[in-house]
Short mmCIF file of N, CA and C in Angstrom, two decimals:
data_model
loop_
_atom_site.label_atom_id
_atom_site.label_comp_id
_atom_site.label_asym_id
_atom_site.label_seq_id
_atom_site.Cartn_x
_atom_site.Cartn_y
_atom_site.Cartn_z
N MET A 10 0.84 -1.19 0.00
CA MET A 10 0.00 0.00 0.00
C MET A 10 0.88 1.24 0.00
N VAL A 11 0.51 2.18 -0.81
CA VAL A 11 1.24 3.44 -0.89
C VAL A 11 0.28 4.54 -0.43
N ASP A 12 0.68 5.29 0.61
CA ASP A 12 -0.22 6.28 1.21
C ASP A 12 -0.76 7.30 0.21
N SER A 13 0.05 7.73 -0.73
CA SER A 13 -0.38 8.77 -1.66
C SER A 13 -1.14 8.23 -2.88
N CYS A 14 -1.30 6.94 -2.98
CA CYS A 14 -1.96 6.34 -4.14
C CYS A 14 -3.48 6.36 -3.96
N PRO A 15 -4.21 6.96 -4.92
CA PRO A 15 -5.67 7.02 -4.78
C PRO A 15 -6.34 5.64 -4.86
N PHE A 16 -5.67 4.65 -5.46
CA PHE A 16 -6.26 3.33 -5.56
C PHE A 16 -5.86 2.41 -4.41
N CYS A 17 -5.03 2.90 -3.51
CA CYS A 17 -4.67 2.15 -2.31
C CYS A 17 -5.42 2.68 -1.08
N ALA A 18 -6.19 3.74 -1.25
CA ALA A 18 -6.86 4.40 -0.14
C ALA A 18 -7.98 3.53 0.42
N ALA A 19 -8.13 3.60 1.73
CA ALA A 19 -9.21 2.86 2.39
C ALA A 19 -10.57 3.35 1.92
N SER A 20 -10.65 4.57 1.41
CA SER A 20 -11.92 5.14 0.97
C SER A 20 -12.48 4.45 -0.28
N LEU A 21 -11.73 3.56 -0.90
CA LEU A 21 -12.23 2.83 -2.06
C LEU A 21 -13.39 1.91 -1.70
N ASP A 22 -13.46 1.52 -0.44
CA ASP A 22 -14.50 0.57 -0.03
C ASP A 22 -15.89 1.05 -0.44
N GLY A 23 -16.18 2.32 -0.27
CA GLY A 23 -17.50 2.85 -0.60
C GLY A 23 -17.80 2.89 -2.08
N ILE A 24 -16.75 3.02 -2.91
CA ILE A 24 -16.98 3.12 -4.35
C ILE A 24 -16.69 1.81 -5.08
N ALA A 25 -16.34 0.77 -4.33
CA ALA A 25 -16.13 -0.55 -4.92
C ALA A 25 -17.49 -1.25 -5.04
N PHE A 26 -17.68 -1.98 -6.14
CA PHE A 26 -18.93 -2.71 -6.31
C PHE A 26 -18.70 -4.19 -6.61
N PHE A 27 -17.46 -4.58 -6.75
CA PHE A 27 -17.14 -5.99 -7.02
C PHE A 27 -15.74 -6.25 -6.50
N GLU A 28 -15.56 -7.40 -5.87
CA GLU A 28 -14.24 -7.79 -5.38
C GLU A 28 -14.05 -9.27 -5.63
N ALA A 29 -12.98 -9.61 -6.33
CA ALA A 29 -12.63 -11.01 -6.59
C ALA A 29 -11.23 -11.06 -7.16
N TYR A 30 -10.59 -12.19 -7.01
CA TYR A 30 -9.29 -12.44 -7.63
C TYR A 30 -8.23 -11.42 -7.19
N GLY A 31 -8.33 -10.90 -5.98
CA GLY A 31 -7.35 -9.92 -5.52
C GLY A 31 -7.50 -8.56 -6.18
N CYS A 32 -8.68 -8.29 -6.75
CA CYS A 32 -8.95 -7.02 -7.45
C CYS A 32 -10.24 -6.41 -6.96
N LEU A 33 -10.37 -5.12 -7.20
CA LEU A 33 -11.61 -4.39 -6.94
C LEU A 33 -12.09 -3.76 -8.23
N ALA A 34 -13.39 -3.72 -8.43
CA ALA A 34 -13.99 -2.91 -9.49
C ALA A 34 -14.59 -1.70 -8.78
N ILE A 35 -14.23 -0.52 -9.28
CA ILE A 35 -14.68 0.72 -8.65
C ILE A 35 -15.31 1.63 -9.71
N VAL A 36 -16.21 2.50 -9.25
CA VAL A 36 -16.78 3.48 -10.17
C VAL A 36 -15.71 4.53 -10.47
N ASN A 37 -15.84 5.15 -11.62
CA ASN A 37 -14.84 6.11 -12.09
C ASN A 37 -15.21 7.53 -11.66
N LEU A 38 -14.22 8.28 -11.22
CA LEU A 38 -14.41 9.67 -10.84
C LEU A 38 -14.88 10.52 -12.02
N ALA A 39 -14.35 10.25 -13.21
CA ALA A 39 -14.66 11.05 -14.40
C ALA A 39 -15.01 10.13 -15.56
N PRO A 40 -16.21 9.54 -15.54
CA PRO A 40 -16.56 8.56 -16.58
C PRO A 40 -16.76 9.19 -17.95
N ILE A 41 -16.43 8.42 -18.96
CA ILE A 41 -16.66 8.83 -20.35
C ILE A 41 -18.13 8.63 -20.71
N VAL A 42 -18.67 7.48 -20.34
CA VAL A 42 -20.08 7.17 -20.54
C VAL A 42 -20.60 6.54 -19.25
N LEU A 43 -21.91 6.43 -19.16
CA LEU A 43 -22.54 5.81 -18.00
C LEU A 43 -21.98 4.41 -17.78
N GLY A 44 -21.52 4.13 -16.58
CA GLY A 44 -21.01 2.82 -16.23
C GLY A 44 -19.51 2.65 -16.35
N HIS A 45 -18.80 3.63 -16.94
CA HIS A 45 -17.34 3.55 -17.07
C HIS A 45 -16.74 3.32 -15.68
N SER A 46 -16.05 2.20 -15.54
CA SER A 46 -15.51 1.77 -14.26
C SER A 46 -14.05 1.37 -14.41
N LEU A 47 -13.42 1.10 -13.28
CA LEU A 47 -12.02 0.70 -13.26
C LEU A 47 -11.87 -0.61 -12.50
N VAL A 48 -10.97 -1.45 -12.94
CA VAL A 48 -10.60 -2.67 -12.21
C VAL A 48 -9.16 -2.49 -11.77
N VAL A 49 -8.93 -2.59 -10.46
CA VAL A 49 -7.59 -2.34 -9.92
C VAL A 49 -7.14 -3.53 -9.06
N PRO A 50 -5.88 -3.93 -9.18
CA PRO A 50 -5.36 -4.94 -8.26
C PRO A 50 -5.32 -4.33 -6.86
N LYS A 51 -5.63 -5.12 -5.85
CA LYS A 51 -5.57 -4.61 -4.48
C LYS A 51 -4.11 -4.38 -4.05
N ARG A 52 -3.21 -5.17 -4.58
CA ARG A 52 -1.79 -4.96 -4.29
C ARG A 52 -1.30 -3.80 -5.16
N HIS A 53 -0.55 -2.90 -4.55
CA HIS A 53 -0.05 -1.76 -5.30
C HIS A 53 1.03 -2.21 -6.28
N VAL A 54 0.72 -2.07 -7.55
CA VAL A 54 1.69 -2.29 -8.63
C VAL A 54 1.49 -1.16 -9.62
N SER A 55 2.57 -0.72 -10.23
CA SER A 55 2.49 0.38 -11.18
C SER A 55 2.27 -0.08 -12.61
N ARG A 56 2.85 -1.20 -12.97
CA ARG A 56 2.87 -1.62 -14.37
C ARG A 56 2.41 -3.06 -14.51
N LEU A 57 1.96 -3.40 -15.68
CA LEU A 57 1.52 -4.76 -15.97
C LEU A 57 2.64 -5.76 -15.71
N ALA A 58 3.85 -5.40 -16.05
CA ALA A 58 5.00 -6.30 -15.85
C ALA A 58 5.28 -6.56 -14.37
N ASP A 59 4.71 -5.75 -13.48
CA ASP A 59 4.91 -5.94 -12.04
C ASP A 59 4.04 -7.05 -11.48
N LEU A 60 3.06 -7.50 -12.25
CA LEU A 60 2.19 -8.59 -11.81
C LEU A 60 2.84 -9.94 -12.09
N SER A 61 2.58 -10.88 -11.21
CA SER A 61 2.98 -12.25 -11.51
C SER A 61 2.06 -12.78 -12.61
N GLU A 62 2.41 -13.90 -13.19
CA GLU A 62 1.57 -14.49 -14.22
C GLU A 62 0.17 -14.78 -13.68
N GLY A 63 0.11 -15.31 -12.46
CA GLY A 63 -1.18 -15.60 -11.84
C GLY A 63 -1.99 -14.34 -11.57
N GLU A 64 -1.32 -13.28 -11.10
CA GLU A 64 -2.02 -12.02 -10.85
C GLU A 64 -2.54 -11.41 -12.15
N CYS A 65 -1.80 -11.59 -13.23
CA CYS A 65 -2.24 -11.09 -14.53
C CYS A 65 -3.51 -11.82 -14.96
N ARG A 66 -3.53 -13.14 -14.80
CA ARG A 66 -4.74 -13.91 -15.11
C ARG A 66 -5.91 -13.44 -14.24
N ASP A 67 -5.62 -13.20 -12.96
CA ASP A 67 -6.67 -12.76 -12.04
C ASP A 67 -7.22 -11.39 -12.41
N LEU A 68 -6.33 -10.47 -12.82
CA LEU A 68 -6.77 -9.14 -13.22
C LEU A 68 -7.73 -9.23 -14.41
N PHE A 69 -7.41 -10.06 -15.37
CA PHE A 69 -8.27 -10.15 -16.54
C PHE A 69 -9.52 -10.98 -16.27
N ALA A 70 -9.46 -11.91 -15.32
CA ALA A 70 -10.69 -12.61 -14.91
C ALA A 70 -11.62 -11.63 -14.20
N ALA A 71 -11.08 -10.77 -13.35
CA ALA A 71 -11.89 -9.75 -12.67
C ALA A 71 -12.45 -8.76 -13.69
N THR A 72 -11.66 -8.41 -14.68
CA THR A 72 -12.11 -7.49 -15.73
C THR A 72 -13.24 -8.12 -16.53
N GLN A 73 -13.12 -9.40 -16.85
CA GLN A 73 -14.17 -10.11 -17.60
C GLN A 73 -15.48 -10.12 -16.81
N ARG A 74 -15.40 -10.43 -15.52
CA ARG A 74 -16.62 -10.45 -14.68
C ARG A 74 -17.22 -9.07 -14.56
N THR A 75 -16.36 -8.06 -14.40
CA THR A 75 -16.84 -6.67 -14.31
C THR A 75 -17.52 -6.26 -15.61
N ALA A 76 -16.93 -6.62 -16.73
CA ALA A 76 -17.50 -6.29 -18.04
C ALA A 76 -18.89 -6.90 -18.19
N LEU A 77 -19.04 -8.14 -17.82
CA LEU A 77 -20.34 -8.81 -17.90
C LEU A 77 -21.36 -8.08 -17.04
N LEU A 78 -20.97 -7.74 -15.83
CA LEU A 78 -21.86 -7.03 -14.92
C LEU A 78 -22.28 -5.68 -15.49
N LEU A 79 -21.31 -4.90 -15.97
CA LEU A 79 -21.62 -3.58 -16.51
C LEU A 79 -22.49 -3.66 -17.75
N MET A 80 -22.19 -4.60 -18.63
CA MET A 80 -22.99 -4.73 -19.85
C MET A 80 -24.42 -5.13 -19.52
N THR A 81 -24.60 -5.97 -18.53
CA THR A 81 -25.94 -6.40 -18.13
C THR A 81 -26.72 -5.24 -17.50
N ILE A 82 -26.12 -4.58 -16.56
CA ILE A 82 -26.81 -3.51 -15.83
C ILE A 82 -27.09 -2.31 -16.72
N TYR A 83 -26.13 -1.93 -17.55
CA TYR A 83 -26.29 -0.74 -18.38
C TYR A 83 -26.83 -1.06 -19.78
N LYS A 84 -27.24 -2.32 -19.98
CA LYS A 84 -27.84 -2.75 -21.25
C LYS A 84 -26.96 -2.37 -22.44
N ALA A 85 -25.68 -2.65 -22.30
CA ALA A 85 -24.70 -2.36 -23.34
C ALA A 85 -24.56 -3.57 -24.26
N ASP A 86 -24.25 -3.31 -25.52
CA ASP A 86 -24.02 -4.42 -26.44
C ASP A 86 -22.55 -4.55 -26.82
N GLY A 87 -21.71 -3.73 -26.18
CA GLY A 87 -20.27 -3.80 -26.39
C GLY A 87 -19.55 -3.21 -25.19
N ILE A 88 -18.26 -3.40 -25.17
CA ILE A 88 -17.47 -2.82 -24.08
C ILE A 88 -16.07 -2.52 -24.60
N ASP A 89 -15.55 -1.38 -24.21
CA ASP A 89 -14.15 -1.06 -24.48
C ASP A 89 -13.36 -1.36 -23.22
N ILE A 90 -12.25 -2.06 -23.39
CA ILE A 90 -11.34 -2.38 -22.30
C ILE A 90 -10.02 -1.71 -22.64
N SER A 91 -9.48 -0.95 -21.68
CA SER A 91 -8.24 -0.23 -21.96
C SER A 91 -7.33 -0.24 -20.75
N LEU A 92 -6.04 -0.39 -21.00
CA LEU A 92 -5.03 -0.35 -19.96
C LEU A 92 -3.88 0.50 -20.49
N GLN A 93 -3.65 1.65 -19.88
CA GLN A 93 -2.52 2.49 -20.26
C GLN A 93 -1.36 2.09 -19.36
N ASP A 94 -0.32 1.55 -19.94
CA ASP A 94 0.82 1.03 -19.18
C ASP A 94 2.02 1.94 -19.39
N GLY A 95 2.19 2.89 -18.49
CA GLY A 95 3.31 3.84 -18.58
C GLY A 95 2.87 5.20 -19.09
N ALA A 96 3.64 6.20 -18.74
CA ALA A 96 3.30 7.58 -19.10
C ALA A 96 3.18 7.77 -20.62
N SER A 97 4.03 7.14 -21.39
CA SER A 97 3.96 7.29 -22.85
C SER A 97 2.68 6.72 -23.42
N ALA A 98 2.06 5.80 -22.69
CA ALA A 98 0.79 5.20 -23.12
C ALA A 98 -0.41 5.94 -22.55
N GLY A 99 -0.16 6.99 -21.76
CA GLY A 99 -1.25 7.79 -21.21
C GLY A 99 -1.61 7.49 -19.78
N GLN A 100 -0.85 6.63 -19.10
CA GLN A 100 -1.14 6.32 -17.70
C GLN A 100 -0.88 7.56 -16.85
N THR A 101 -1.90 7.98 -16.08
CA THR A 101 -1.76 9.18 -15.25
C THR A 101 -1.75 8.89 -13.76
N VAL A 102 -2.15 7.68 -13.37
CA VAL A 102 -2.13 7.26 -11.97
C VAL A 102 -1.13 6.12 -11.86
N GLY A 103 -0.23 6.18 -10.90
CA GLY A 103 0.84 5.20 -10.77
C GLY A 103 0.42 3.89 -10.14
N HIS A 104 -0.82 3.49 -10.32
CA HIS A 104 -1.32 2.18 -9.86
C HIS A 104 -2.02 1.57 -11.07
N LEU A 105 -1.58 0.40 -11.46
CA LEU A 105 -2.16 -0.29 -12.61
C LEU A 105 -3.69 -0.34 -12.49
N HIS A 106 -4.38 -0.03 -13.57
CA HIS A 106 -5.83 -0.12 -13.58
C HIS A 106 -6.32 -0.34 -15.01
N VAL A 107 -7.44 -1.02 -15.11
CA VAL A 107 -8.06 -1.33 -16.38
C VAL A 107 -9.38 -0.59 -16.46
N HIS A 108 -9.59 0.13 -17.56
CA HIS A 108 -10.86 0.81 -17.80
C HIS A 108 -11.83 -0.18 -18.45
N ALA A 109 -13.04 -0.25 -17.93
CA ALA A 109 -14.12 -1.03 -18.52
C ALA A 109 -15.22 -0.04 -18.86
N ILE A 110 -15.47 0.14 -20.16
CA ILE A 110 -16.36 1.20 -20.64
C ILE A 110 -17.51 0.56 -21.42
N PRO A 111 -18.68 0.38 -20.77
CA PRO A 111 -19.80 -0.25 -21.49
C PRO A 111 -20.30 0.67 -22.60
N ARG A 112 -20.60 0.08 -23.74
CA ARG A 112 -20.98 0.87 -24.92
C ARG A 112 -22.35 0.47 -25.45
N ARG A 113 -23.07 1.49 -25.85
CA ARG A 113 -24.38 1.33 -26.47
C ARG A 113 -24.37 2.05 -27.81
N PRO A 114 -25.24 1.64 -28.73
CA PRO A 114 -25.27 2.33 -30.03
C PRO A 114 -25.46 3.84 -29.86
N ARG A 115 -24.64 4.59 -30.58
CA ARG A 115 -24.72 6.05 -30.64
C ARG A 115 -24.53 6.74 -29.29
N ASP A 116 -23.84 6.12 -28.34
CA ASP A 116 -23.58 6.79 -27.06
C ASP A 116 -22.50 7.87 -27.20
N LEU A 117 -21.68 7.77 -28.24
CA LEU A 117 -20.69 8.79 -28.58
C LEU A 117 -20.79 9.07 -30.08
N GLU A 118 -20.16 10.13 -30.53
CA GLU A 118 -20.29 10.52 -31.93
C GLU A 118 -19.73 9.49 -32.91
N ARG A 119 -18.78 8.65 -32.45
CA ARG A 119 -18.26 7.57 -33.28
C ARG A 119 -17.70 6.50 -32.35
N PRO A 120 -17.62 5.24 -32.80
CA PRO A 120 -17.20 4.16 -31.91
C PRO A 120 -15.85 4.38 -31.21
N GLY A 121 -14.87 4.95 -31.90
CA GLY A 121 -13.55 5.14 -31.31
C GLY A 121 -13.36 6.43 -30.53
N ALA A 122 -14.41 7.21 -30.38
CA ALA A 122 -14.30 8.51 -29.70
C ALA A 122 -13.94 8.37 -28.22
N TRP A 123 -14.18 7.21 -27.64
CA TRP A 123 -13.86 7.02 -26.24
C TRP A 123 -12.37 7.23 -25.97
N TYR A 124 -11.51 6.86 -26.94
CA TYR A 124 -10.07 6.92 -26.68
C TYR A 124 -9.60 8.37 -26.52
N ASP A 125 -10.06 9.26 -27.38
CA ASP A 125 -9.69 10.66 -27.23
C ASP A 125 -10.14 11.21 -25.88
N ARG A 126 -11.31 10.81 -25.47
CA ARG A 126 -11.84 11.27 -24.17
C ARG A 126 -11.08 10.65 -23.00
N LEU A 127 -10.65 9.42 -23.18
CA LEU A 127 -9.88 8.76 -22.12
C LEU A 127 -8.56 9.48 -21.90
N ILE A 128 -7.85 9.77 -22.97
CA ILE A 128 -6.56 10.44 -22.88
C ILE A 128 -6.71 11.85 -22.34
N ASP A 129 -7.81 12.51 -22.63
CA ASP A 129 -8.05 13.88 -22.19
C ASP A 129 -8.82 13.89 -20.86
N SER A 130 -8.36 13.09 -19.91
CA SER A 130 -9.10 12.87 -18.67
C SER A 130 -9.31 14.14 -17.84
N HIS A 131 -8.42 15.09 -17.94
CA HIS A 131 -8.53 16.30 -17.11
C HIS A 131 -9.70 17.19 -17.53
N ARG A 132 -10.24 16.98 -18.72
CA ARG A 132 -11.35 17.80 -19.19
C ARG A 132 -12.71 17.18 -18.88
N ARG A 133 -12.73 15.91 -18.46
CA ARG A 133 -14.01 15.28 -18.15
C ARG A 133 -14.53 15.78 -16.80
N ARG A 134 -15.84 15.85 -16.69
CA ARG A 134 -16.46 16.28 -15.44
C ARG A 134 -16.15 15.31 -14.31
N ARG A 135 -15.75 15.85 -13.18
CA ARG A 135 -15.50 15.04 -11.98
C ARG A 135 -16.81 14.92 -11.21
N ARG A 136 -17.10 13.71 -10.78
CA ARG A 136 -18.32 13.50 -10.01
C ARG A 136 -18.06 13.77 -8.54
N THR A 137 -19.13 14.02 -7.82
CA THR A 137 -19.01 14.22 -6.38
C THR A 137 -18.88 12.86 -5.70
N GLY A 138 -18.39 12.87 -4.49
CA GLY A 138 -18.31 11.64 -3.71
C GLY A 138 -19.67 11.00 -3.55
N ALA A 139 -20.70 11.82 -3.33
CA ALA A 139 -22.05 11.29 -3.17
C ALA A 139 -22.54 10.60 -4.45
N GLU A 140 -22.23 11.16 -5.60
CA GLU A 140 -22.62 10.53 -6.87
C GLU A 140 -21.93 9.17 -7.03
N MET A 141 -20.66 9.12 -6.68
CA MET A 141 -19.91 7.87 -6.82
C MET A 141 -20.43 6.81 -5.84
N LEU A 142 -20.69 7.21 -4.61
CA LEU A 142 -21.21 6.28 -3.61
C LEU A 142 -22.57 5.73 -4.04
N ALA A 143 -23.42 6.60 -4.59
CA ALA A 143 -24.75 6.16 -5.02
C ALA A 143 -24.65 5.16 -6.17
N GLU A 144 -23.78 5.42 -7.15
CA GLU A 144 -23.65 4.48 -8.25
C GLU A 144 -23.10 3.14 -7.77
N ALA A 145 -22.09 3.18 -6.91
CA ALA A 145 -21.52 1.93 -6.39
C ALA A 145 -22.56 1.13 -5.61
N ALA A 146 -23.38 1.81 -4.81
CA ALA A 146 -24.42 1.11 -4.04
C ALA A 146 -25.43 0.47 -4.99
N MET A 147 -25.81 1.17 -6.05
CA MET A 147 -26.75 0.62 -7.02
C MET A 147 -26.14 -0.60 -7.71
N LEU A 148 -24.87 -0.51 -8.09
CA LEU A 148 -24.21 -1.62 -8.77
C LEU A 148 -24.09 -2.84 -7.85
N ARG A 149 -23.76 -2.62 -6.58
CA ARG A 149 -23.68 -3.74 -5.64
C ARG A 149 -25.05 -4.41 -5.48
N ALA A 150 -26.10 -3.59 -5.36
CA ALA A 150 -27.44 -4.14 -5.19
C ALA A 150 -27.88 -4.91 -6.44
N ARG A 151 -27.65 -4.35 -7.60
CA ARG A 151 -28.02 -5.03 -8.85
C ARG A 151 -27.22 -6.30 -9.05
N ARG A 152 -25.93 -6.28 -8.70
CA ARG A 152 -25.09 -7.49 -8.83
C ARG A 152 -25.67 -8.60 -7.98
N THR A 153 -26.05 -8.27 -6.75
CA THR A 153 -26.64 -9.27 -5.87
C THR A 153 -27.97 -9.77 -6.44
N GLU A 154 -28.81 -8.83 -6.86
CA GLU A 154 -30.12 -9.16 -7.44
C GLU A 154 -29.99 -10.07 -8.65
N LEU A 155 -29.00 -9.82 -9.49
CA LEU A 155 -28.79 -10.59 -10.71
C LEU A 155 -27.99 -11.87 -10.47
N GLY A 156 -27.40 -12.00 -9.30
CA GLY A 156 -26.58 -13.17 -9.01
C GLY A 156 -25.26 -13.18 -9.76
N LEU A 157 -24.76 -11.99 -10.06
CA LEU A 157 -23.49 -11.89 -10.78
C LEU A 157 -22.41 -11.63 -9.77
#
């Protein structure tokens, strides 16, 4: 755990909606579309290469389960999965994380528009803590209701 890391903070508990395989799925502070979430390893690692082979499998198993959950709840027919590994790739937080972005027809001006918005994260609207807590609570309740 790194004290200054936003993904190592104890406050993630309220915004987490899924936990498995040593990972958490959390709601995003600045989502691109409704349901845009993050999957983060609970162990602090900065880069994909810092994971063991087993942890890498676990991260993608957690991402797969999160994707299914988000697509079901948000009635999406597609999902964008993205991992920026290193500053040159656009990583802005020093804790490895995977973006899971549920997609619906015509939710953006074109299918690939999510990437420009992802890279331009500082321009996206930041949600309040209350908004994030409410979405996470809804996702936890729906996950339980759906048996996912």
